[in-house]
Coordinates of C-alpha atoms in Angstrom, one line a residue:
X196 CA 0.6 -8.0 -64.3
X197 CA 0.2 -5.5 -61.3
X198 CA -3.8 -5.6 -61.9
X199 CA -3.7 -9.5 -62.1
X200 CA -1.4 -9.3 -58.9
X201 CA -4.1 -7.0 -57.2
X202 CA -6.7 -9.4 -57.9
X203 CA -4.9 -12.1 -56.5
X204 CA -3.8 -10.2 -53.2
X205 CA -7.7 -9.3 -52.7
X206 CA -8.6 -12.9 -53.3
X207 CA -6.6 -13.8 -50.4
X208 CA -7.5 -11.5 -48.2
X209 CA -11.5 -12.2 -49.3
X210 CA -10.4 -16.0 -48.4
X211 CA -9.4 -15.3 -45.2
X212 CA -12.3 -12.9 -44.3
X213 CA -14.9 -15.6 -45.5
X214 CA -12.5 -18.6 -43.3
X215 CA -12.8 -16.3 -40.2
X216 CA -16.6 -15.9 -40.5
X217 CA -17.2 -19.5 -41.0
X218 CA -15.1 -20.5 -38.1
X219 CA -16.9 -17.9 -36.1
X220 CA -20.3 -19.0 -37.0
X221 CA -19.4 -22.5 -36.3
X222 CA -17.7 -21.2 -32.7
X223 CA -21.3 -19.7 -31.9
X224 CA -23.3 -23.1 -32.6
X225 CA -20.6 -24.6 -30.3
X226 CA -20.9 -22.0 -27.3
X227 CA -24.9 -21.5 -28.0
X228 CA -24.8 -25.8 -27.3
X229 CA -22.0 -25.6 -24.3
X230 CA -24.2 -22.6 -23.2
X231 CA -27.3 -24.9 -23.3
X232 CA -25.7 -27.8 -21.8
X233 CA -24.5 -25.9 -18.7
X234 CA -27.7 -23.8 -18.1
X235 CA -29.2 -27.5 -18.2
X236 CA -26.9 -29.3 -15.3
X237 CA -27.0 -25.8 -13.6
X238 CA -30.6 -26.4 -13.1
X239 CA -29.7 -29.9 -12.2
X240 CA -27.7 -29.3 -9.4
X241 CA -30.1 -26.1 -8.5
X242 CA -33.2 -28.9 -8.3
X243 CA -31.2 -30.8 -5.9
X244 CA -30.5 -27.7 -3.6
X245 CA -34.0 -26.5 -3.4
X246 CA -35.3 -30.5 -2.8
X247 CA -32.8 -30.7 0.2
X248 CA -33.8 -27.4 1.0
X249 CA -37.5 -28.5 1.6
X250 CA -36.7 -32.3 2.3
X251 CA -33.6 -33.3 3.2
X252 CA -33.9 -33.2 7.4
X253 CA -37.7 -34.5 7.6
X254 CA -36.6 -37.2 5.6
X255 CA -33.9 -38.3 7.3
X256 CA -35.6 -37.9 11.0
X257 CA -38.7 -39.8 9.8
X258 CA -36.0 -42.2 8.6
X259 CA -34.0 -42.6 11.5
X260 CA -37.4 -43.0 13.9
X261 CA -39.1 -45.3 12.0
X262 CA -35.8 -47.8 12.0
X263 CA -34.8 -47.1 15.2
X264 CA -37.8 -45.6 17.4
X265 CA -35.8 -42.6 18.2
X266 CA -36.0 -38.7 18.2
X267 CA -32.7 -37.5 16.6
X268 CA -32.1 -33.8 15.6
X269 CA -30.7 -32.9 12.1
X270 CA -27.6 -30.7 12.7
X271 CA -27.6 -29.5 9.0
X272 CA -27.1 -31.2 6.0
X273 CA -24.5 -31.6 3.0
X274 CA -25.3 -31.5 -0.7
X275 CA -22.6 -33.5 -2.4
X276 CA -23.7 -31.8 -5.8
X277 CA -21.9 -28.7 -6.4
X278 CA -21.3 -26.0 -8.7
X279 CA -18.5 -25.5 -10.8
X280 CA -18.3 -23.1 -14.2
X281 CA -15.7 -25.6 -16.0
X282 CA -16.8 -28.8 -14.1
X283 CA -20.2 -28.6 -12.2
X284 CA -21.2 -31.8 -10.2
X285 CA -24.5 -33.3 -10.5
X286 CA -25.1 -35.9 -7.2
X287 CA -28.6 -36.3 -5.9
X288 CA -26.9 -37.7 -2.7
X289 CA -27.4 -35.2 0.7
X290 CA -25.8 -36.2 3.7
X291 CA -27.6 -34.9 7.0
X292 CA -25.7 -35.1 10.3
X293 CA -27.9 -36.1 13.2
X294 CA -27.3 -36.2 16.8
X295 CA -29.5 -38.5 19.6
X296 CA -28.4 -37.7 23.4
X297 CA -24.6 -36.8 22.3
X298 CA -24.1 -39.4 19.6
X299 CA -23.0 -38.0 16.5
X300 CA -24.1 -39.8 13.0
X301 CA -25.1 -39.2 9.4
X302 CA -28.2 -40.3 7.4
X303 CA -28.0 -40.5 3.6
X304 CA -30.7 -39.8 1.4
X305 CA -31.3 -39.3 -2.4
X306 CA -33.9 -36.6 -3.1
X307 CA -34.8 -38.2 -6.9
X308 CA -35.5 -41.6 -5.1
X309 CA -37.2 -41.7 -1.9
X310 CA -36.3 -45.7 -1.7
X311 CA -32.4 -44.4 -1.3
X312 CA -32.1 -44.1 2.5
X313 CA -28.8 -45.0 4.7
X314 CA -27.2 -44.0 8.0
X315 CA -24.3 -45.2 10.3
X316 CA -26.0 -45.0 13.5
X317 CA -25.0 -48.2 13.7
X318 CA -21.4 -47.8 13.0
X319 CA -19.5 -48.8 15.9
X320 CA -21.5 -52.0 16.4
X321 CA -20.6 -53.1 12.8
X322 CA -17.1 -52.1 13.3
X323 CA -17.0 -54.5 16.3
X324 CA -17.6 -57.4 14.8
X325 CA -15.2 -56.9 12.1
X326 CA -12.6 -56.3 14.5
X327 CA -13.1 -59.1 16.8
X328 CA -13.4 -61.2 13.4
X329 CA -10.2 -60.6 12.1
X330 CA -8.6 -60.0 15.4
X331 CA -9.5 -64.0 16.4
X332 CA -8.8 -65.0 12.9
X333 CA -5.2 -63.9 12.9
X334 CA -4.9 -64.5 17.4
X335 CA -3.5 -60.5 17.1
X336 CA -3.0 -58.5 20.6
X337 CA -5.7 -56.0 21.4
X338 CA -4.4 -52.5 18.9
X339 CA -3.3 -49.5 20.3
X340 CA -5.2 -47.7 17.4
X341 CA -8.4 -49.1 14.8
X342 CA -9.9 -47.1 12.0
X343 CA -12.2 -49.8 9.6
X344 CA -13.7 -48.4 6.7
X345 CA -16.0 -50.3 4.5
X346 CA -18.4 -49.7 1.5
X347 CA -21.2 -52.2 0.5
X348 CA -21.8 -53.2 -2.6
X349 CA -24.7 -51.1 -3.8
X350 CA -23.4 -48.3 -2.0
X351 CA -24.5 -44.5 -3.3
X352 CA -21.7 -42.6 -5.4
X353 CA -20.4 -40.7 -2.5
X354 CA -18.0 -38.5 -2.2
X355 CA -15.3 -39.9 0.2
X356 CA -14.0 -36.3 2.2
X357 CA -16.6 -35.1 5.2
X358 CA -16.5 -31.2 5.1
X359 CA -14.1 -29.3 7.1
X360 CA -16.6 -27.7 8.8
X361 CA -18.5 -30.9 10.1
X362 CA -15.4 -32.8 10.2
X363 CA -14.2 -30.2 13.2
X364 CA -17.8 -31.0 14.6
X365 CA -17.3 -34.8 15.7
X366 CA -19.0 -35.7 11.9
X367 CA -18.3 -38.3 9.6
X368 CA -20.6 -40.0 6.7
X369 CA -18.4 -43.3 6.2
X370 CA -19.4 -46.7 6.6
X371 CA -23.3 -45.9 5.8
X372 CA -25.5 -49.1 5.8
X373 CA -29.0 -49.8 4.2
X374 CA -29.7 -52.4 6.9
X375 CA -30.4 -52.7 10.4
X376 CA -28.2 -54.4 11.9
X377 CA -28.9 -57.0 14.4
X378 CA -25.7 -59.3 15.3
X379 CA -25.2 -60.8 12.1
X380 CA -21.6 -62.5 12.0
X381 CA -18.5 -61.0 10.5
X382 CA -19.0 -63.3 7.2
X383 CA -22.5 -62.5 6.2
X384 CA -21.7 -58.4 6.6
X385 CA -18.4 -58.9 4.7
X386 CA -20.2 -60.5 1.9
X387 CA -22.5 -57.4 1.6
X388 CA -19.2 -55.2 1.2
X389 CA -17.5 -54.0 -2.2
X390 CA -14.7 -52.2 0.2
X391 CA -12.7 -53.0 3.1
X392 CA -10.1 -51.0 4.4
X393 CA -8.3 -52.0 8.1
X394 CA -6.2 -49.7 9.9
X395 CA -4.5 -51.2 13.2
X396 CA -1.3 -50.0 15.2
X397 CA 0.1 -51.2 18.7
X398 CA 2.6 -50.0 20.6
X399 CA 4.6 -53.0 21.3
X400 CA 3.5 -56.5 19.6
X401 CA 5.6 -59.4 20.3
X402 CA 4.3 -61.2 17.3
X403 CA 5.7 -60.2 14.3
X404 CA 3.8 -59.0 11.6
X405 CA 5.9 -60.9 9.1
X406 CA 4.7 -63.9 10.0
X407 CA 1.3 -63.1 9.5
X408 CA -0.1 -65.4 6.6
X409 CA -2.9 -63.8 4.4
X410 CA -5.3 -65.6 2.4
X411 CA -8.0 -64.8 0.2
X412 CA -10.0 -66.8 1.7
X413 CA -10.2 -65.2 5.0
X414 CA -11.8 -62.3 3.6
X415 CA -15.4 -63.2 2.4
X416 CA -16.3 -60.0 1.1
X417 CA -18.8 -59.9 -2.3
X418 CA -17.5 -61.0 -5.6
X419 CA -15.3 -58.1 -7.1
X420 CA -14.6 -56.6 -3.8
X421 CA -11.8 -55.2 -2.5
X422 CA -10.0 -56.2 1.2
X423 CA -6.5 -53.6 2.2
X424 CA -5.1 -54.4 5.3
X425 CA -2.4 -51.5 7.2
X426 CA -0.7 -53.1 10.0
X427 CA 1.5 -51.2 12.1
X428 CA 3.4 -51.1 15.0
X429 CA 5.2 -48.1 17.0
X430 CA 7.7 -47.3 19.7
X431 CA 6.0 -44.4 21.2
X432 CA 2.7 -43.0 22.2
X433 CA 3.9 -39.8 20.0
X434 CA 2.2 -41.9 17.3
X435 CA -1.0 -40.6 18.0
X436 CA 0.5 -37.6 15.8
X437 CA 1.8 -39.5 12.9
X438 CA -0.6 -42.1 12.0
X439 CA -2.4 -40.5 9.7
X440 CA -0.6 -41.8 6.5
X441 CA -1.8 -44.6 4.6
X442 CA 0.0 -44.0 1.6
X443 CA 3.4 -42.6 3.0
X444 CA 3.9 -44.5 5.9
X445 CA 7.4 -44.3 6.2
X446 CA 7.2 -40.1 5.8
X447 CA 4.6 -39.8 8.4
X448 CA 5.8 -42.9 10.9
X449 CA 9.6 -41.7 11.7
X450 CA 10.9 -42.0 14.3
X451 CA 7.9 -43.6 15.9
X452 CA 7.8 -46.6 13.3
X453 CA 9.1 -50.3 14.0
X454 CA 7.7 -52.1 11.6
X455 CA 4.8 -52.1 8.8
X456 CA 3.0 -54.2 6.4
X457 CA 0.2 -53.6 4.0
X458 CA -1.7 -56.9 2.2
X459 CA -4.5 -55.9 -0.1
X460 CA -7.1 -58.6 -2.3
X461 CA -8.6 -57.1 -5.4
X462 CA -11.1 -58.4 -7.4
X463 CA -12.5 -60.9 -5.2
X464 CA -13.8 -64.2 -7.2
X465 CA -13.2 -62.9 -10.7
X466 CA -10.5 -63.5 -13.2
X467 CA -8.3 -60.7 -12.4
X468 CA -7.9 -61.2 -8.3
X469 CA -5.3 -60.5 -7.2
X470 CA -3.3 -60.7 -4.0
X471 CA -0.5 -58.5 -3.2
X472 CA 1.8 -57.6 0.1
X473 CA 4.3 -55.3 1.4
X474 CA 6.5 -55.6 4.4
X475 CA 8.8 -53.1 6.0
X476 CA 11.1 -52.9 9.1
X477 CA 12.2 -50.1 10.6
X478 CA 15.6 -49.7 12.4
X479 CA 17.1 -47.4 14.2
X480 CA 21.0 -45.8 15.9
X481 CA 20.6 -43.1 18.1
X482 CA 23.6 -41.6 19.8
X483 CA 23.4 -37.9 22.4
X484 CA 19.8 -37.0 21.2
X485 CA 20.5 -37.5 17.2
X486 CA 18.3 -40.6 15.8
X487 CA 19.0 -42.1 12.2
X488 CA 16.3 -44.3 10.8
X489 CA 15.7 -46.5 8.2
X490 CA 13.3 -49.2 6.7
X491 CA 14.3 -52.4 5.2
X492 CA 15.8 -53.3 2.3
X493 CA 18.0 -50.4 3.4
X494 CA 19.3 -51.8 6.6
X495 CA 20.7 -49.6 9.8
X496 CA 24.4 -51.1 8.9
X497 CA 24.6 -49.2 6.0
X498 CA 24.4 -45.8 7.6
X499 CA 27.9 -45.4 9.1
X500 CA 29.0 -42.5 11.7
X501 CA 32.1 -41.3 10.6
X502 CA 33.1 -39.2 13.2
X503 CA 31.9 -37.0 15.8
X504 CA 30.9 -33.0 15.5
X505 CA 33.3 -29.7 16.5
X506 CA 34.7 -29.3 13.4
X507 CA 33.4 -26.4 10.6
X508 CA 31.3 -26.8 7.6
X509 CA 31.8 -24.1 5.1
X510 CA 28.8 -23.2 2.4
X511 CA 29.4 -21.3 -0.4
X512 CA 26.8 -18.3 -0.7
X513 CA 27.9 -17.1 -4.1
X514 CA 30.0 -13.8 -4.2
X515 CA 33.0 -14.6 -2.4
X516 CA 31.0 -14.7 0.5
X517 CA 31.3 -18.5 2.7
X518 CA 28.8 -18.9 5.9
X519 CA 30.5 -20.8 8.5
X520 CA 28.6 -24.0 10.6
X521 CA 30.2 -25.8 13.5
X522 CA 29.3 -29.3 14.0
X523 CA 27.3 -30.4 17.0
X524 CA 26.5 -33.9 16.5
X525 CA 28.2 -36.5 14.6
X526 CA 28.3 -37.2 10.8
X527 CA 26.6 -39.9 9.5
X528 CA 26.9 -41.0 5.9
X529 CA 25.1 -43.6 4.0
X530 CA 26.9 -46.0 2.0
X531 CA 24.0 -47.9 0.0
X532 CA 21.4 -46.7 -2.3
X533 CA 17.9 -47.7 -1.4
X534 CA 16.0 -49.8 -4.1
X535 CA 12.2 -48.5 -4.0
X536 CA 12.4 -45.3 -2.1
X537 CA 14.1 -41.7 -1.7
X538 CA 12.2 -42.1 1.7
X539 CA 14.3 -44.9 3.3
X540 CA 16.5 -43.1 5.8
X541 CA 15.8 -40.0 7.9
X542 CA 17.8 -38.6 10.3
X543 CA 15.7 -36.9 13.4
X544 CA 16.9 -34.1 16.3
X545 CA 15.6 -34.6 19.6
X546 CA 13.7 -31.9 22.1
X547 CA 16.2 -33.2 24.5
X548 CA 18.8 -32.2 22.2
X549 CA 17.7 -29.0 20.6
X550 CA 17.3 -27.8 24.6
X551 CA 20.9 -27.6 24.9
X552 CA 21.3 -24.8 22.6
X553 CA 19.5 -21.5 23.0
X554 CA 19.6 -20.6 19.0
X555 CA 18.4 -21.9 15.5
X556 CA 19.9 -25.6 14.7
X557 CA 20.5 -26.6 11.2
X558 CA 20.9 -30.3 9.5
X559 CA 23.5 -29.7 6.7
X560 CA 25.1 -32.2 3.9
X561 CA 28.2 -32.7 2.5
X562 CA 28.9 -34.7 -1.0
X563 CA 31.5 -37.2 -0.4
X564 CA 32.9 -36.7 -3.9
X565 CA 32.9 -33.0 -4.2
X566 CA 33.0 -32.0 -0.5
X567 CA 30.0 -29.4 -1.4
X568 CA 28.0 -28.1 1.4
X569 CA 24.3 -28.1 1.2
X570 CA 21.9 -26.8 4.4
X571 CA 19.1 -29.0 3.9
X572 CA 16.5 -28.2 7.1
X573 CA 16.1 -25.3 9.8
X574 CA 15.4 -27.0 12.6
X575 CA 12.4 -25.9 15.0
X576 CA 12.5 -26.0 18.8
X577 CA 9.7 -27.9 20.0
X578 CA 7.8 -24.8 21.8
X579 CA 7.8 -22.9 18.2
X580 CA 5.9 -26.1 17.1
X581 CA 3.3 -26.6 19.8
X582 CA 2.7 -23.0 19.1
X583 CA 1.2 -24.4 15.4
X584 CA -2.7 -23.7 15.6
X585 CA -4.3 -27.0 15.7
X586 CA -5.5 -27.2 11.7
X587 CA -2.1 -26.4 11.0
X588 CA -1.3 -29.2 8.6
X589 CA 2.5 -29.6 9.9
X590 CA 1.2 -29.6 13.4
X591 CA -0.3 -33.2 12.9
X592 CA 3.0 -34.1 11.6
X593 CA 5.4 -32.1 14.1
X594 CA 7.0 -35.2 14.9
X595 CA 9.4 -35.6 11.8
X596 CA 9.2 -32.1 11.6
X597 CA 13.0 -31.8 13.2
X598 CA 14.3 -34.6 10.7
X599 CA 15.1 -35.4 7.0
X600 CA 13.8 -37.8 5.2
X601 CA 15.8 -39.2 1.8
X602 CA 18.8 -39.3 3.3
X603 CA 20.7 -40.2 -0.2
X604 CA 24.0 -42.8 -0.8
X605 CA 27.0 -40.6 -1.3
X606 CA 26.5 -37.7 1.3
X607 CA 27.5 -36.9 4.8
X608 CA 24.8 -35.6 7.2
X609 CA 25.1 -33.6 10.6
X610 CA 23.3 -31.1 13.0
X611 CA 24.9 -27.6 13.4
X612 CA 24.6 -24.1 14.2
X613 CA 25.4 -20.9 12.4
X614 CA 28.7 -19.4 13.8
X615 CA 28.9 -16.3 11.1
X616 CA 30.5 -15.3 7.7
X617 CA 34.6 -16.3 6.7
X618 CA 36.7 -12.7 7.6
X619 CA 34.0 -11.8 10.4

């Protein structure tokens, strides 16, 4: 029995040996083919660098004077291939940034298809049209801000971001055009275009942008393309800092915001088009420097003040030990949840306000159920936040930078400062 038990216990062990090997002889066929596919796009993507290397600027120059009878420099240029040991990037596209007596601009070219050759020298031409287009079409007040992106519908695969580095420069690659253009109307460029995008913002607009009515049919661009309108209006040339966000507009608008609306078409002309809007207003109660916003559905009623600061918040820092806050504004509590958003209320500290006390001011909350303190922001004086360098991403939002946002239903919310521990 112990021999046959042996044999048995060697058999195993035999199994698992030969399992191993077989798994490791099939992991080799597998890394020798990964090894091979990667060595293959590596020389890809290495093609492409030594092509733009030798071609990229001449092309585009010979490009640019043969179109538009002018001598522009290349600046430098941009592969959009890159390499990547878990997920290289093969794009025969190269971007070269050109300048002609101080006008910046890009020319595209593909270095596997000499036929491939665009550039927005053009750009703010096009873009004028559009504007004026839409701007008659909808009788809209001359914007206090325009940013118009749009993509045609054979367009290269590029990639959307300019780099950092050319971005700081005055250089950007969008709206890139095969054609030259020569006063063609608004309809017969839109109908070239896969992509449409609209940015505009005023200051003060006495129309409202509610009663704006949208129809597909206003936007003529090619069949399967795609039309998004932003709309927006502000209270405050402080905007300039905060519009920047397309897709958190009530984050990045407070307190500037009034009101906002965003309309976008899909799939123009097939079966799935579609037509979609959204509409928000923004309303606001301010009282001795302390401004509390919100955006419809949620509506400014709901946000009550309760009563008014000087009294003591206590917050519980674990170990017996209680850090005491005296109230400087007035407490606000919101009564109503919001329906779509944790974003819907925010409640904001002015300069003005902050000036009036030499230290650190804090926003705190309080549950209404529990009574449970909660400091929810430090607040910076405004000369701590001009002192942001200017790539500092919080500096372009240093505007809401002395609020909340998500004010939520059920809590109490007020500005204080730190007067010391209980027993001191």
């Amino acid at each position: 029995m112990k021999e046959k038990k042996g044999l048995d216990s060697r058999g195993k062990v035999f199994g698992r040996i030969k399992r191993m090997a077989v798994t490791g002889i099939l992991s080799m066929f597998l890394l020798t083919g990964c090894s091979r596919e990667w060595m293959e796009t590596r020389q890809e993507i290495d093609q492409i660098y030594h092509a733009a290397e030798r071609t990229a600027e001449d092309r585009a120059a010979a490009y640019i004077t043969e179109k538009y009878g002018i001598d522009a420099l290349p600046q430098g240029y941009w592969v959009q291939g890159y390499h990547d040991f878990f997920a290289p990037y093969v794009n025969s596209n190269v971007v070269v940034f050109m300048e002609y007596e101080g006008r910046k601009f890009c020319a595209g070219i593909d270095v596997n298809d000499e036929t491939i050759l665009w550039d927005n020298y053009q750009r703010e031409e096009i873009e004028a049209v559009l504007q004026e287009y839409f701007t008659e079409l909808y009788h809209l007040p001359q914007p206090y801000k325009t940013d118009i992106e749009f993509r045609l519908e054979n367009a290269p695969g590029y990639r959307a971001a300019t780099p950092t580095e050319w971005r700081e420069r005055g250089f950007d690659h969008g709206n890139m055009v095969d054609f030259y253009f020569q006063s063609q109307a608004a309809e017969e460029l839109l109908a070239m275009m896969d992509r449409v995008e609209f940015h505009n913002s005023w200051l003060s607009m006495k129309q409202p942008l509610t009663s704006l009515s949208f129809e597909a049919g206003d936007w003529p661009v090619c069949e399967g393309g795609d039309v998004a309108w932003n709309l927006r209006v502000y209270a405050s040339p402080e905007a300039e800092w905060v519009d920047r966000s397309v897709e958190y507009p009530d984050i990045a608008g407070f307190p500037y915001f009034r009101e906002w609306r965003r309309a976008c078409l899909n799939n123009r002309g097939t079966k799935e088009e579609e037509l979609s809007e959204e509409s928000w207003g923004f309303h606001s109660m301010q009282k001795e420097g302390i401004m509390v916003i919100s955006r419809l559905p949620f509506e400014i009623e709901d946000i009550l003040c309760i009563s008014e600061g000087a009294e003591e918040w206590h917050i519980d820092r674990g170990n017996g030990e209680t850090q005491i806050y005296k109230l400087v504004s007035d407490v606000y509590e919101v009564t109503e949840k919001s329906p779509d958003s944790n974003y819907a209320t925010v409640m904001h500290v002015s300069e003005d306000f902050m000036d009036q006390y030499e230290g650190t001011l804090y926003i705190l909350s309080r549950n209404r159920e529990t009574g449970e303190v909660k400091l929810v922001k430090d607040i910076s004086p405004q000369r701590e936040l001009d002192l942001l360098p200017e790539d500092e991403f919080d500096r372009d939002y240093k505007i809401h930078s002395n609020g909340t946002c998500g004010m939520s239903a059920g809590f109490q919310y007020a500005a204080a400062e730190r007067k010391g521990k209980a027993g001191e």
